[in-house]
GROMACS .gro file of C-alpha atoms in nm:
model
  140
    1MET     CA    1   9.629  10.429  11.285
    2ASP     CA    2   9.698  10.795  11.325
    3PHE     CA    3   9.768  10.937  10.982
    4SER     CA    4   9.796  11.286  11.131
    5ALA     CA    5  10.133  11.177  11.270
    6VAL     CA    6  10.266  11.112  10.918
    7ASN     CA    7  10.507  11.366  10.775
    8TRP     CA    8  10.381  11.347  10.416
    9LEU     CA    9  10.671  11.546  10.276
   10ALA     CA   10  10.909  11.293  10.434
   11VAL     CA   11  10.714  11.005  10.277
   12ILE     CA   12  10.736  11.159   9.929
   13VAL     CA   13  11.105  11.250   9.963
   14ALA     CA   14  11.185  10.903  10.100
   15ALA     CA   15  11.010  10.737   9.807
   16VAL     CA   16  11.194  10.954   9.553
   17VAL     CA   17  11.531  10.889   9.719
   18ALA     CA   18  11.459  10.515   9.734
   19TRP     CA   19  11.353  10.506   9.369
   20LEU     CA   20  11.667  10.691   9.260
   21PHE     CA   21  11.879  10.455   9.468
   22GLY     CA   22  11.717  10.161   9.287
   23ALA     CA   23  11.795  10.315   8.950
   24VAL     CA   24  12.162  10.356   9.041
   25TRP     CA   25  12.179  10.009   9.205
   26TYR     CA   26  12.040   9.821   8.908
   27MET     CA   27  12.225  10.029   8.648
   28GLY     CA   28  12.547   9.935   8.822
   29LEU     CA   29  12.449   9.570   8.859
   30SER     CA   30  12.250   9.527   8.538
   31LYS     CA   31  12.471   9.263   8.379
   32PRO     CA   32  12.501   9.037   8.685
   33TRP     CA   33  12.131   9.088   8.761
   34LEU     CA   34  12.023   8.994   8.407
   35LYS     CA   35  12.240   8.682   8.423
   36ALA     CA   36  12.111   8.586   8.769
   37ALA     CA   37  11.749   8.650   8.665
   38LYS     CA   38  11.806   8.443   8.349
   39LEU     CA   39  11.686   8.726   8.127
   40ASP     CA   40  11.798   8.815   7.777
   41PRO     CA   41  11.782   9.191   7.711
   42ALA     CA   42  11.718   9.124   7.341
   43THR     CA   43  11.389   8.948   7.415
   44MET     CA   44  11.270   9.167   7.702
   45LYS     CA   45  10.962   9.383   7.650
   46LYS     CA   46  11.037   9.750   7.711
   47SER     CA   47  10.778   9.919   7.931
   48PRO     CA   48  10.771  10.204   8.182
   49LEU     CA   49  10.523  10.009   8.398
   50PRO     CA   50  10.782   9.840   8.624
   51PHE     CA   51  10.929  10.182   8.705
   52VAL     CA   52  10.587  10.321   8.794
   53ILE     CA   53  10.504  10.018   9.007
   54SER     CA   54  10.841  10.048   9.181
   55PHE     CA   55  10.772  10.408   9.276
   56ILE     CA   56  10.423  10.328   9.403
   57ALA     CA   57  10.563  10.038   9.607
   58GLU     CA   58  10.832  10.262   9.756
   59LEU     CA   59  10.572  10.527   9.835
   60LEU     CA   60  10.370  10.265  10.025
   61MET     CA   61  10.684  10.138  10.199
   62ALA     CA   62  10.767  10.493  10.307
   63LEU     CA   63  10.415  10.545  10.441
   64VAL     CA   64  10.418  10.218  10.636
   65THR     CA   65  10.766  10.291  10.768
   66ALA     CA   66  10.652  10.637  10.878
   67LEU     CA   67  10.354  10.487  11.060
   68ILE     CA   68  10.566  10.223  11.232
   69VAL     CA   69  10.852  10.455  11.326
   70GLY     CA   70  10.608  10.718  11.448
   71ALA     CA   71  10.414  10.469  11.660
   72MET     CA   72  10.720  10.299  11.803
   73THR     CA   73  10.896  10.625  11.892
   74GLY     CA   74  10.597  10.797  12.046
   75GLY     CA   75  10.570  11.032  11.749
   76GLU     CA   76  10.931  11.149  11.772
   77PRO     CA   77  11.120  10.969  11.494
   78SER     CA   78  11.496  11.006  11.460
   79PRO     CA   79  11.739  10.900  11.188
   80VAL     CA   80  11.874  10.619  11.411
   81ALA     CA   81  11.523  10.491  11.484
   82GLY     CA   82  11.446  10.506  11.111
   83LEU     CA   83  11.757  10.307  11.025
   84VAL     CA   84  11.686  10.047  11.293
   85PHE     CA   85  11.325   9.998  11.182
   86GLY     CA   86  11.425   9.998  10.815
   87PHE     CA   87  11.673   9.719  10.887
   88VAL     CA   88  11.429   9.520  11.101
   89LEU     CA   89  11.154   9.545  10.839
   90TRP     CA   90  11.400   9.436  10.570
   91LEU     CA   91  11.527   9.143  10.775
   92GLY     CA   92  11.187   9.027  10.890
   93PHE     CA   93  10.997   9.059  10.566
   94VAL     CA   94  11.205   9.135  10.258
   95ALA     CA   95  11.514   8.918  10.304
   96THR     CA   96  11.305   8.623  10.416
   97THR     CA   97  11.049   8.658  10.137
   98LEU     CA   98  11.312   8.690   9.864
   99SER     CA   99  11.506   8.394  10.001
  100VAL     CA  100  11.198   8.173   9.998
  101ASN     CA  101  11.060   8.293   9.664
  102HIS     CA  102  11.391   8.266   9.480
  103ARG     CA  103  11.441   7.910   9.607
  104TYR     CA  104  11.097   7.802   9.481
  105GLU     CA  105  11.155   7.984   9.152
  106GLY     CA  106  11.487   7.807   9.099
  107PHE     CA  107  11.706   8.117   9.107
  108GLY     CA  108  12.052   8.121   9.261
  109TRP     CA  109  12.170   8.311   9.564
  110ASP     CA  110  12.333   8.569   9.336
  111LEU     CA  111  11.991   8.706   9.241
  112THR     CA  112  11.880   8.700   9.603
  113LEU     CA  113  12.187   8.895   9.712
  114ILE     CA  114  12.144   9.158   9.440
  115ASP     CA  115  11.771   9.205   9.503
  116ALA     CA  116  11.798   9.183   9.883
  117GLY     CA  117  12.083   9.435   9.878
  118HIS     CA  118  11.866   9.671   9.679
  119TRP     CA  119  11.576   9.644   9.922
  120LEU     CA  120  11.808   9.682  10.220
  121GLY     CA  121  11.935  10.008  10.075
  122VAL     CA  122  11.578  10.119  10.000
  123LEU     CA  123  11.452  10.053  10.351
  124LEU     CA  124  11.756  10.206  10.518
  125LEU     CA  125  11.720  10.519  10.308
  126ILE     CA  126  11.346  10.538  10.367
  127GLY     CA  127  11.397  10.495  10.741
  128ALA     CA  128  11.675  10.752  10.754
  129VAL     CA  129  11.472  11.010  10.560
  130ILE     CA  130  11.160  10.950  10.770
  131GLY     CA  131  11.366  10.986  11.087
  132TRP     CA  132  11.560  11.287  10.962
  133PHE     CA  133  11.244  11.479  10.871
  134GLY     CA  134  11.091  11.389  11.206
  135ALA     CA  135  10.733  11.446  11.311
  136PRO     CA  136  10.508  11.666  11.101
  137VAL     CA  137  10.494  12.031  11.199
  138VAL     CA  138  10.156  12.107  11.353
  139ALA     CA  139  10.023  12.452  11.279
  140GLY     CA  140   9.898  12.608  11.593
   0.00000   0.00000   0.00000
């Protein structure tokens, strides 16, 4: 893996954008999500830890996406390439994993659609940002 081909600013910006998207997504869908997840807000433990873990996960997703997009485009990422790879990664790994896990956990498709929609938005945004920023500028 060639980490010199990673645009680190793009990775950080992509993670921040993805995290903010998640905040808006789940604020807007909080009631249906709580119902689908079978959670009662009155009994839930309040902690900042899930938010921190979410950001770290999105930072890692942005890094991996940058590595994949960079490798698959010969080091010349574009917004379209980022969107395509974001969608393919979502379809191949996220949508399938959520579908399987939620079935074993006894959750309905409503939770899967809400969560999968969130991760689709996250990966599309990450891919678009990675592609938009392009390759890192090499000082020379």
